[in-house]
Short mmCIF file of C-alpha atoms and ligand atoms in Angstrom, two decimals:
data_model
loop_
_atom_site.label_atom_id
_atom_site.label_comp_id
_atom_site.label_asym_id
_atom_site.label_seq_id
_atom_site.Cartn_x
_atom_site.Cartn_y
_atom_site.Cartn_z
CA MET A 800 -4.73 -11.47 -20.89
CA PHE A 801 -6.90 -14.45 -20.12
CA VAL A 802 -8.30 -16.68 -22.84
CA LEU A 803 -12.01 -17.30 -22.45
CA TYR A 804 -13.28 -20.71 -23.52
CA ASN A 805 -17.00 -21.43 -23.72
CA THR A 806 -17.90 -19.03 -20.98
CA GLY A 807 -20.67 -17.30 -22.94
CA MET A 808 -20.29 -14.17 -20.86
CA ILE A 809 -18.27 -10.95 -20.94
CA THR A 810 -16.53 -10.41 -24.28
CA GLU A 811 -12.76 -10.50 -24.51
CA GLN A 812 -12.69 -6.93 -25.79
CA LYS A 813 -14.67 -5.68 -22.80
CA LEU A 814 -12.50 -7.70 -20.46
CA ARG A 815 -9.35 -6.24 -22.01
CA ILE A 816 -10.60 -2.65 -21.65
CA LEU A 817 -11.77 -3.10 -18.06
CA THR A 818 -8.66 -4.90 -16.79
CA GLU A 819 -6.29 -2.53 -18.62
CA ALA A 820 -8.12 0.44 -17.06
CA ALA A 821 -7.69 -1.02 -13.56
CA LYS A 822 -3.95 -1.48 -13.68
CA PHE A 823 -2.90 1.90 -12.23
CA ASP A 824 -4.62 1.31 -8.92
CA VAL A 825 -2.10 -0.07 -6.44
CA SER A 826 -4.30 0.01 -3.37
CA CYS A 827 -4.76 -3.75 -3.59
CA SER A 828 -0.99 -4.49 -3.76
CA SER A 829 0.02 -5.39 -7.28
CA SER A 830 3.39 -6.31 -8.61
CA GLY A 831 3.61 -3.60 -11.29
CA SER A 832 6.06 -5.68 -13.33
CA ASP A 833 6.58 -4.81 -16.99
CA ARG A 834 8.22 -8.12 -18.07
CA ARG A 835 6.41 -9.36 -21.16
CA ASN A 836 6.09 -12.76 -22.73
CA GLU A 837 8.64 -13.01 -25.52
CA GLY A 838 8.11 -16.61 -26.45
CA GLY A 839 8.37 -18.33 -23.08
CA ILE A 840 5.84 -19.26 -20.45
CA GLY A 841 3.82 -16.68 -18.52
CA ASN A 842 3.47 -12.93 -18.81
CA ALA A 843 4.05 -10.68 -15.81
CA ALA A 844 2.85 -7.61 -17.72
CA ALA A 845 -0.64 -8.95 -18.40
CA ASN A 846 -3.43 -6.93 -16.85
CA GLY A 847 -6.18 -8.53 -14.89
CA CYS A 848 -4.36 -10.25 -12.04
CA CYS A 849 -2.71 -8.84 -8.97
CA HIS A 850 -1.76 -10.14 -5.57
CA SER A 851 -2.75 -9.29 -2.09
CA PHE A 852 -1.93 -10.55 1.38
CA THR A 853 -4.46 -11.94 3.81
CA PRO A 854 -4.20 -11.03 7.52
CA ASP A 855 -2.48 -14.38 8.16
CA GLY A 856 0.21 -13.56 5.59
CA ARG A 857 -0.96 -15.71 2.65
CA CYS A 858 -0.40 -14.27 -0.80
CA ILE A 859 -3.48 -14.62 -2.97
CA SER A 860 -4.14 -13.80 -6.62
CA LEU A 861 -7.01 -11.48 -7.48
CA LEU A 862 -8.88 -10.60 -10.63
CA LYS A 863 -8.44 -6.84 -10.83
CA ILE A 864 -11.11 -5.21 -12.93
CA LEU A 865 -13.30 -2.14 -13.29
CA LEU A 866 -17.06 -2.46 -13.53
CA SER A 867 -16.94 0.48 -15.93
CA ASN A 868 -14.36 2.91 -17.29
CA ASP A 869 -17.02 5.27 -18.66
CA CYS A 870 -16.34 8.02 -16.16
CA VAL A 871 -18.37 11.21 -15.77
CA PHE A 872 -15.65 12.80 -13.59
CA ASP A 873 -12.74 14.67 -15.12
CA CYS A 874 -9.60 14.02 -13.05
CA LYS A 875 -6.76 15.47 -15.11
CA TYR A 876 -4.29 12.63 -14.43
CA CYS A 877 -6.61 9.80 -15.41
CA ARG A 878 -6.99 8.05 -18.72
CA ASN A 879 -10.63 7.21 -17.97
CA ARG A 880 -11.74 10.81 -17.39
CA VAL A 881 -14.80 12.05 -19.29
CA SER A 882 -12.77 14.26 -21.63
CA SER A 883 -10.39 11.46 -22.67
CA ASP A 884 -10.66 9.71 -25.99
CA THR A 885 -10.36 6.12 -24.82
CA PRO A 886 -12.39 3.00 -25.64
CA ARG A 887 -15.20 2.57 -23.10
CA ALA A 888 -16.86 -0.48 -21.63
CA THR A 889 -19.24 -1.30 -18.80
CA ALA A 890 -19.90 -4.77 -17.43
CA THR A 891 -23.05 -5.94 -15.70
CA PRO A 892 -22.92 -7.38 -12.17
CA ASP A 893 -23.74 -10.83 -13.59
CA GLU A 894 -20.92 -10.63 -16.13
CA ILE A 895 -18.45 -9.91 -13.34
CA CYS A 896 -19.90 -12.64 -11.10
CA GLU A 897 -19.77 -15.28 -13.83
CA LEU A 898 -16.22 -14.29 -14.70
CA VAL A 899 -15.11 -14.61 -11.09
CA ILE A 900 -16.71 -18.02 -10.68
CA GLU A 901 -15.28 -19.35 -13.97
CA PHE A 902 -11.78 -18.08 -13.16
CA TYR A 903 -12.01 -19.35 -9.62
CA LYS A 904 -13.01 -22.83 -10.80
CA ARG A 905 -10.05 -22.86 -13.18
CA ASN A 906 -7.77 -21.88 -10.34
CA TYR A 907 -6.71 -18.61 -11.99
CA ILE A 908 -7.73 -16.48 -9.02
CA GLU A 909 -8.72 -16.66 -5.38
CA GLY A 910 -10.49 -13.35 -5.10
CA LEU A 911 -11.69 -10.17 -6.75
CA PHE A 912 -10.54 -6.54 -6.65
CA LEU A 913 -13.51 -4.65 -8.04
CA SER A 914 -13.17 -0.97 -8.81
CA SER A 915 -15.02 1.37 -11.10
CA SER A 916 -15.04 4.73 -12.76
CA VAL A 917 -17.99 6.90 -11.81
CA PHE A 918 -20.49 5.98 -14.50
CA VAL A 919 -23.91 7.72 -14.73
CA SER A 920 -23.59 9.02 -11.13
CA PRO A 921 -21.83 8.17 -7.85
CA ASP A 922 -25.01 6.54 -6.47
CA HIS A 923 -25.61 4.49 -9.60
CA THR A 924 -22.00 3.25 -9.57
CA MET A 925 -22.07 2.35 -5.89
CA GLU A 926 -25.39 0.59 -6.38
CA GLN A 927 -23.94 -1.56 -9.16
CA LEU A 928 -20.86 -2.38 -7.08
CA LEU A 929 -23.10 -3.32 -4.16
CA LEU A 930 -25.27 -5.45 -6.42
CA THR A 931 -22.21 -7.29 -7.72
CA ALA A 932 -20.85 -7.93 -4.22
CA LYS A 933 -24.24 -9.06 -2.95
CA LYS A 934 -24.86 -11.38 -5.90
CA LEU A 935 -21.42 -12.91 -5.58
CA ARG A 936 -22.00 -13.72 -1.92
CA THR A 937 -25.68 -14.68 -1.91
CA GLU A 938 -26.50 -16.01 -5.42
CA TYR A 939 -23.12 -17.32 -6.58
CA ASN A 940 -22.17 -18.44 -3.08
CA PHE A 941 -18.65 -17.05 -3.44
CA HIS A 942 -16.69 -16.90 -0.19
CA GLY A 943 -13.34 -15.81 -1.59
CA TYR A 944 -11.58 -12.52 -0.92
CA LEU A 945 -13.45 -9.44 -2.14
CA HIS A 946 -12.03 -5.90 -2.25
CA VAL A 947 -14.48 -3.23 -3.44
CA LYS A 948 -13.69 0.39 -4.28
CA GLY A 949 -15.73 3.10 -2.53
CA ILE A 950 -17.16 5.81 -4.76
CA PRO A 951 -16.82 9.41 -3.52
CA ARG A 952 -20.13 11.25 -3.05
CA ALA A 953 -22.18 8.04 -3.08
CA ASP A 954 -25.00 7.58 -0.56
CA PRO A 955 -23.47 6.29 2.72
CA ARG A 956 -26.24 3.68 3.03
CA LEU A 957 -25.05 2.01 -0.18
CA VAL A 958 -21.45 2.11 1.03
CA HIS A 959 -22.40 0.68 4.38
CA GLU A 960 -24.33 -2.20 2.83
CA THR A 961 -21.44 -3.00 0.49
CA ALA A 962 -19.19 -3.31 3.54
CA LEU A 963 -21.35 -6.20 4.77
CA TYR A 964 -20.26 -8.27 1.74
CA ALA A 965 -16.72 -7.01 1.09
CA ASP A 966 -13.57 -8.07 2.95
CA ARG A 967 -11.89 -4.77 2.26
CA MET A 968 -12.86 -1.38 0.82
CA SER A 969 -10.75 1.51 -0.36
CA TYR A 970 -11.29 5.16 -1.20
CA ASN A 971 -8.31 6.47 -3.12
CA ILE A 972 -7.18 9.86 -1.87
CA GLU A 973 -4.86 10.20 -4.90
CA LEU A 974 -3.82 13.82 -4.21
CA PRO A 975 -2.66 14.74 -0.73
CA SER A 976 -4.16 18.24 -0.44
CA GLU A 977 -7.49 19.97 -0.99
CA ARG A 978 -5.78 22.49 -3.24
CA SER A 979 -4.42 19.81 -5.60
CA LEU A 980 -7.76 18.01 -5.63
CA ARG A 981 -9.52 21.24 -6.61
CA LEU A 982 -7.03 21.78 -9.38
CA LEU A 983 -6.76 18.28 -10.80
CA ALA A 984 -9.84 16.37 -9.63
CA PRO A 985 -12.53 19.05 -9.36
CA GLN A 986 -15.43 16.67 -8.63
CA LYS A 987 -13.64 15.25 -5.59
CA SER A 988 -12.84 16.89 -2.28
CA ARG A 989 -10.99 15.79 0.82
CA GLU A 990 -14.29 15.54 2.61
CA SER A 991 -15.83 13.29 -0.05
CA LEU A 992 -12.93 10.86 0.48
CA LEU A 993 -12.15 11.11 4.17
CA LEU A 994 -15.69 11.17 5.55
CA PRO A 995 -16.75 7.79 4.13
CA MET A 996 -13.51 6.26 5.43
CA LYS A 997 -14.27 7.55 8.90
CA ASP A 998 -17.90 6.40 8.69
CA LEU A 999 -16.79 2.92 7.71
CA GLN A 1000 -14.32 2.78 10.58
CA LEU A 1001 -16.96 3.88 13.11
CA SER A 1002 -19.46 1.37 11.73
CA LYS A 1003 -16.86 -1.39 11.94
CA ILE A 1004 -16.23 -0.59 15.61
CA ALA A 1005 -19.98 -0.46 16.35
CA PHE A 1006 -20.54 -3.73 14.49
CA LYS A 1007 -17.94 -5.43 16.66
CA GLU A 1008 -19.11 -3.88 19.93
CA GLU A 1009 -22.71 -4.84 19.30
CA LYS A 1010 -21.56 -8.38 18.42
CA ARG A 1011 -23.71 -8.39 15.30
CA LYS A 1012 -23.93 -11.49 13.15
CA GLY A 1013 -21.90 -11.65 9.96
CA LYS A 1014 -18.88 -9.65 8.92
CA PHE A 1015 -18.13 -5.99 8.31
CA LEU A 1016 -14.94 -5.31 6.34
CA PRO A 1017 -12.83 -7.92 8.14
CA ALA A 1018 -9.73 -6.83 6.18
CA GLY A 1019 -10.31 -3.11 6.84
CA GLN A 1020 -9.60 -0.24 4.49
CA THR A 1021 -6.72 0.92 2.33
CA THR A 1022 -6.02 3.95 0.17
CA GLN A 1023 -3.60 5.15 -2.48
CA MET A 1024 -1.77 8.45 -2.97
CA ILE A 1025 -0.05 9.56 -6.13
CA VAL A 1026 3.44 10.85 -5.42
CA GLY A 1027 5.08 13.51 -7.57
CA ALA A 1028 2.13 14.75 -9.64
CA THR A 1029 1.64 17.76 -7.36
CA PRO A 1030 4.01 19.81 -5.17
CA GLU A 1031 3.11 18.32 -1.76
CA THR A 1032 6.16 17.35 0.26
CA ASP A 1033 6.87 14.00 1.90
CA GLY A 1034 6.18 15.78 5.20
CA THR A 1035 2.61 16.58 4.10
CA ILE A 1036 2.09 13.09 2.71
CA LEU A 1037 3.35 11.32 5.83
CA ARG A 1038 1.28 13.50 8.17
CA LEU A 1039 -1.78 12.57 6.19
CA SER A 1040 -0.86 8.86 6.30
CA GLN A 1041 -0.29 9.10 10.05
CA SER A 1042 -3.70 10.60 10.57
CA LEU A 1043 -5.29 7.94 8.34
CA TYR A 1044 -3.75 5.20 10.47
CA ARG A 1045 -4.56 6.85 13.80
CA VAL A 1046 -7.96 8.39 13.14
CA ASN A 1047 -9.45 6.34 10.33
CA GLY A 1048 -7.88 3.01 11.33
CA LEU A 1049 -6.57 2.28 7.83
CA LYS A 1050 -4.68 -0.95 7.25
CA ARG A 1051 -2.38 0.37 4.55
CA VAL A 1052 -1.60 3.50 2.61
CA TYR A 1053 -0.10 2.76 -0.80
CA TYR A 1054 2.10 5.23 -2.61
CA SER A 1055 2.13 5.29 -6.37
CA SER A 1056 4.86 7.14 -8.17
CA TYR A 1057 3.35 9.47 -10.74
CA VAL A 1058 3.51 8.16 -14.32
CA PRO A 1059 2.27 10.48 -17.09
CA VAL A 1060 -0.44 8.60 -18.97
CA VAL A 1061 -2.17 11.72 -20.27
CA HIS A 1062 -0.88 15.12 -21.36
CA ASP A 1063 -2.11 18.14 -19.46
CA PRO A 1064 -0.34 21.46 -18.88
CA LEU A 1065 -1.08 21.15 -15.15
CA LEU A 1066 0.82 17.87 -14.87
CA PRO A 1067 4.56 17.11 -14.94
CA GLU A 1068 5.80 15.64 -18.19
CA LYS A 1069 8.18 13.21 -16.55
CA ALA A 1070 7.55 10.23 -14.28
CA ALA A 1071 8.39 10.87 -10.64
CA GLY A 1072 10.85 7.96 -10.30
CA GLU A 1073 10.73 5.17 -7.80
CA VAL A 1074 13.29 6.12 -5.15
CA ARG A 1075 10.96 8.65 -3.52
CA GLU A 1076 8.14 6.11 -3.49
CA HIS A 1077 10.50 3.55 -1.90
CA ARG A 1078 11.53 6.03 0.82
CA LEU A 1079 7.88 6.76 1.58
CA TYR A 1080 7.18 3.04 1.98
CA GLN A 1081 10.14 2.79 4.37
CA ALA A 1082 8.91 5.79 6.38
CA ASP A 1083 5.39 4.35 6.39
CA TRP A 1084 6.77 1.12 7.87
CA LEU A 1085 8.43 3.17 10.62
CA LEU A 1086 5.11 4.85 11.40
CA ARG A 1087 3.26 1.57 11.69
CA PHE A 1088 5.73 -0.74 13.41
CA TYR A 1089 8.59 1.21 14.93
CA GLY A 1090 6.90 3.89 17.00
CA PHE A 1091 8.13 6.83 14.90
CA SER A 1092 5.93 9.84 14.24
CA ALA A 1093 5.79 11.67 10.92
CA GLU A 1094 7.10 14.78 12.71
CA GLU A 1095 10.26 12.94 13.77
CA LEU A 1096 10.94 11.64 10.28
CA VAL A 1097 10.55 14.80 8.24
CA GLY A 1098 9.53 18.44 8.67
CA GLU A 1099 6.17 19.42 7.19
CA GLU A 1100 7.82 21.37 4.37
CA GLY A 1101 10.61 18.86 3.87
CA ASN A 1102 11.26 15.69 1.90
CA LEU A 1103 12.84 12.42 2.97
CA SER A 1104 16.47 11.97 2.06
CA LEU A 1105 16.95 10.05 -1.17
CA GLU A 1106 20.52 9.27 -0.11
CA THR A 1107 19.80 7.21 2.95
CA ASP A 1108 16.80 5.45 4.46
CA PRO A 1109 14.58 7.44 6.86
CA LYS A 1110 15.56 5.52 9.99
CA CYS A 1111 19.25 6.00 9.34
CA ALA A 1112 18.64 9.66 8.47
CA TRP A 1113 16.82 10.12 11.80
CA ALA A 1114 19.66 8.42 13.71
CA LEU A 1115 22.27 10.63 12.01
CA ARG A 1116 20.30 13.71 13.06
CA ASN A 1117 20.16 12.41 16.64
CA MET A 1118 23.67 11.08 17.23
CA GLN A 1119 23.62 12.47 20.78
CA LEU A 1120 21.28 9.57 21.69
CA PHE A 1121 23.81 6.92 20.63
CA PRO A 1122 25.50 4.55 21.20
CA VAL A 1123 23.02 2.52 23.25
CA GLU A 1124 24.01 -0.60 25.17
CA VAL A 1125 22.26 -3.53 23.58
CA ASN A 1126 21.89 -5.34 26.91
CA ARG A 1127 20.05 -2.48 28.59
CA ALA A 1128 18.40 -0.23 26.01
CA PRO A 1129 14.59 -0.27 26.11
CA LEU A 1130 12.82 -1.97 23.21
CA GLU A 1131 11.63 1.41 21.86
CA MET A 1132 15.24 2.53 21.52
CA LEU A 1133 16.47 -0.75 20.00
CA LEU A 1134 13.81 -0.31 17.33
CA ARG A 1135 15.43 3.01 16.44
CA VAL A 1136 18.90 1.58 15.85
CA PRO A 1137 19.62 1.39 12.09
CA GLY A 1138 20.21 -2.23 11.16
CA ILE A 1139 18.02 -3.66 13.94
CA GLY A 1140 14.68 -4.73 12.50
CA ALA A 1141 11.56 -5.35 14.56
CA ARG A 1142 12.15 -9.09 14.69
CA SER A 1143 15.77 -8.68 15.79
CA ALA A 1144 14.76 -6.15 18.46
CA TYR A 1145 12.28 -8.61 19.98
CA LYS A 1146 14.84 -11.43 19.76
CA ILE A 1147 17.38 -9.27 21.59
CA THR A 1148 15.01 -8.39 24.45
CA GLU A 1149 14.17 -12.07 24.82
CA ALA A 1150 17.74 -13.38 24.66
CA ARG A 1151 19.25 -10.82 27.06
CA ARG A 1152 17.00 -12.07 29.85
CA TYR A 1153 19.23 -15.17 29.99
CA THR A 1154 22.66 -13.98 28.92
CA THR A 1155 24.85 -10.95 28.30
CA LEU A 1156 24.86 -10.37 24.56
CA ARG A 1157 28.11 -9.82 22.73
CA PHE A 1158 28.78 -8.65 19.20
CA GLU A 1159 28.97 -12.23 17.84
CA ASP A 1160 25.53 -12.98 19.29
CA LEU A 1161 24.05 -10.08 17.34
CA LYS A 1162 25.52 -11.46 14.13
CA ARG A 1163 23.73 -14.74 14.77
CA MET A 1164 20.50 -12.80 15.29
CA ARG A 1165 20.88 -11.35 11.79
CA VAL A 1166 21.32 -7.78 12.97
CA VAL A 1167 22.78 -5.79 10.04
CA LEU A 1168 25.99 -4.93 11.86
CA LYS A 1169 27.60 -2.86 9.13
CA ARG A 1170 24.91 -0.26 10.00
CA ALA A 1171 24.12 -1.06 13.64
CA LYS A 1172 27.75 -1.09 14.87
CA HIS A 1173 27.91 2.72 14.74
CA PHE A 1174 24.96 3.07 17.12
CA LEU A 1175 25.41 0.47 19.83
CA THR A 1176 27.72 -1.16 22.29
CA ALA A 1177 27.57 -4.83 23.19
CA ASP A 1178 28.77 -5.76 26.65
CA GLY A 1179 30.36 -2.30 26.81
CA LYS A 1180 32.35 -2.68 23.55
CA PHE A 1181 31.95 -0.32 20.60
CA TYR A 1182 32.91 -1.53 17.11
CA GLY A 1183 31.74 1.45 15.07
CA GLU A 1184 33.72 4.21 13.40
CA LYS A 1185 34.25 7.78 14.53
CA ARG A 1186 31.25 9.97 13.85
CA GLU A 1187 32.37 11.66 10.60
CA GLN A 1188 33.65 8.39 9.14
CA ALA A 1189 30.45 6.58 10.24
CA VAL A 1190 28.32 9.21 8.49
CA ARG A 1191 30.39 8.81 5.30
CA SER A 1192 30.11 4.98 5.39
CA LEU A 1193 26.38 5.07 6.05
CA LEU A 1194 25.69 7.55 3.28
CA ALA A 1195 27.81 5.51 0.87
CA GLU A 1196 25.98 2.28 1.60
CA GLY A 1197 22.54 3.90 1.97
CA LYS A 1198 21.98 4.52 -1.73
CA PRO A 1199 19.11 2.43 -3.12
CA GLU A 1200 20.58 -0.46 -5.03
CA GLN A 1201 19.41 -2.88 -7.65
CA LEU A 1202 18.60 -6.10 -5.85
CA SER A 1203 20.03 -9.32 -7.08
CA LEU A 1204 20.18 -12.89 -5.88
CA PHE A 1205 23.47 -11.93 -4.31
CA SER A 1206 22.15 -9.07 -2.17
CA ASP A 1207 22.14 -10.01 1.48
CA ARG A 1208 18.92 -11.43 2.87
CA GLU A 1209 18.10 -8.42 5.06
CA THR A 1210 18.54 -5.94 2.21
CA VAL A 1211 16.22 -7.92 -0.03
CA PHE A 1212 13.64 -8.27 2.76
CA SER A 1213 13.83 -4.57 3.53
CA ALA A 1214 13.36 -3.57 -0.08
CA LEU A 1215 10.39 -5.86 -0.49
CA THR A 1216 8.60 -4.85 2.66
CA GLY A 1217 9.96 -1.45 3.61
CA GLU A 1218 11.13 -2.87 6.95
CA LEU A 1219 14.29 -1.25 8.29
S1 SF4 B 966 -13.13 9.36 -10.80
FE1 SF4 B 966 -11.32 10.40 -11.60
S2 SF4 B 966 -9.65 8.93 -11.18
FE2 SF4 B 966 -11.57 7.79 -10.98
S3 SF4 B 966 -11.90 6.94 -13.02
FE3 SF4 B 966 -13.01 8.86 -12.98
S4 SF4 B 966 -11.59 10.35 -13.82
FE4 SF4 B 966 -10.41 8.55 -13.27
#
């Protein structure tokens, strides 16, 4: 928690409640670490700060806070729901603005992730979020990164105006089907979440085409889905993500493994675990950068394998397509070889214009050969194992592992980003 000196603004108690209440939202990319300060320097478990990445790849720290946690909605999984007995607080737009400016001047943060429970009504909440964003930009002259949460059922005109001040907005889908929403978040519906996303995307396109002055959500939109609270399969989740990327132009879908923070007979008692979430991030990466479709990765009623990553699982189901010759295979096929990441695939297509690539060359290009060797030939030579043995080796090494300083560079990179 931050220590406030002479700021004469929001109280520490209010700040604690509003930052604590914001910590379960991962749609702004947060570390989620639970390492506490036990006498040393720093505290990774403190609420209030998270990190995000700008389009040019910079990592920036954000103040992550709710405007209010005094919610009138009653989503069963949420600690801030109206029927929950939790301390409540609501900040004013000026309190948030002053906090941001003070923290920015002290170099604590570079931007703001501003969310809110639905307090009073959806329109009132959206109005207060808009007012905060507008004040920050026009009165406090703040030009840092600003991510604002969209409120379901709020007047589209308020949402649209907020987008003129925010860098990014997000509507959290939370539950992947209408049925689960009806059951666990009765005041929300798919329409109340998906329509504003689509509206924002269409307005962004129109804004660009009409070459209007100013900015309209330059960092686009994101959303979050809770995984494991309801029975939807990975197939359903990934089809929804695919449609969000293709139709609504979303920048990122975040997956948040279900953690029980409230007790309700409709909810599982145990946390969903992180392996499934990790596999979904890997599959999501394949959707966005590797040309895979959700249908190729998993059947609608099915789940991703927990044993091996989704690209390897796809390759094992399609062994008739392999091995491919690395000097001739089209880029789209190289991207499907387990162990060849997007960067390696592009390097290969570039290098083979000048020379015939051999196995040693691939090593130098940081291709993960212990996986890739089963699926390719280099200059006509195959170094993999026979099919059954290859399957056994890949399944054995595919299990998610604890990363350490001694894990190889590609494995660490893959686990951090989802890249395969
Ligand atoms: S709208 Fe639902 S999820 Fe959001 S704060 Fe209120 S109860 Fe929680």
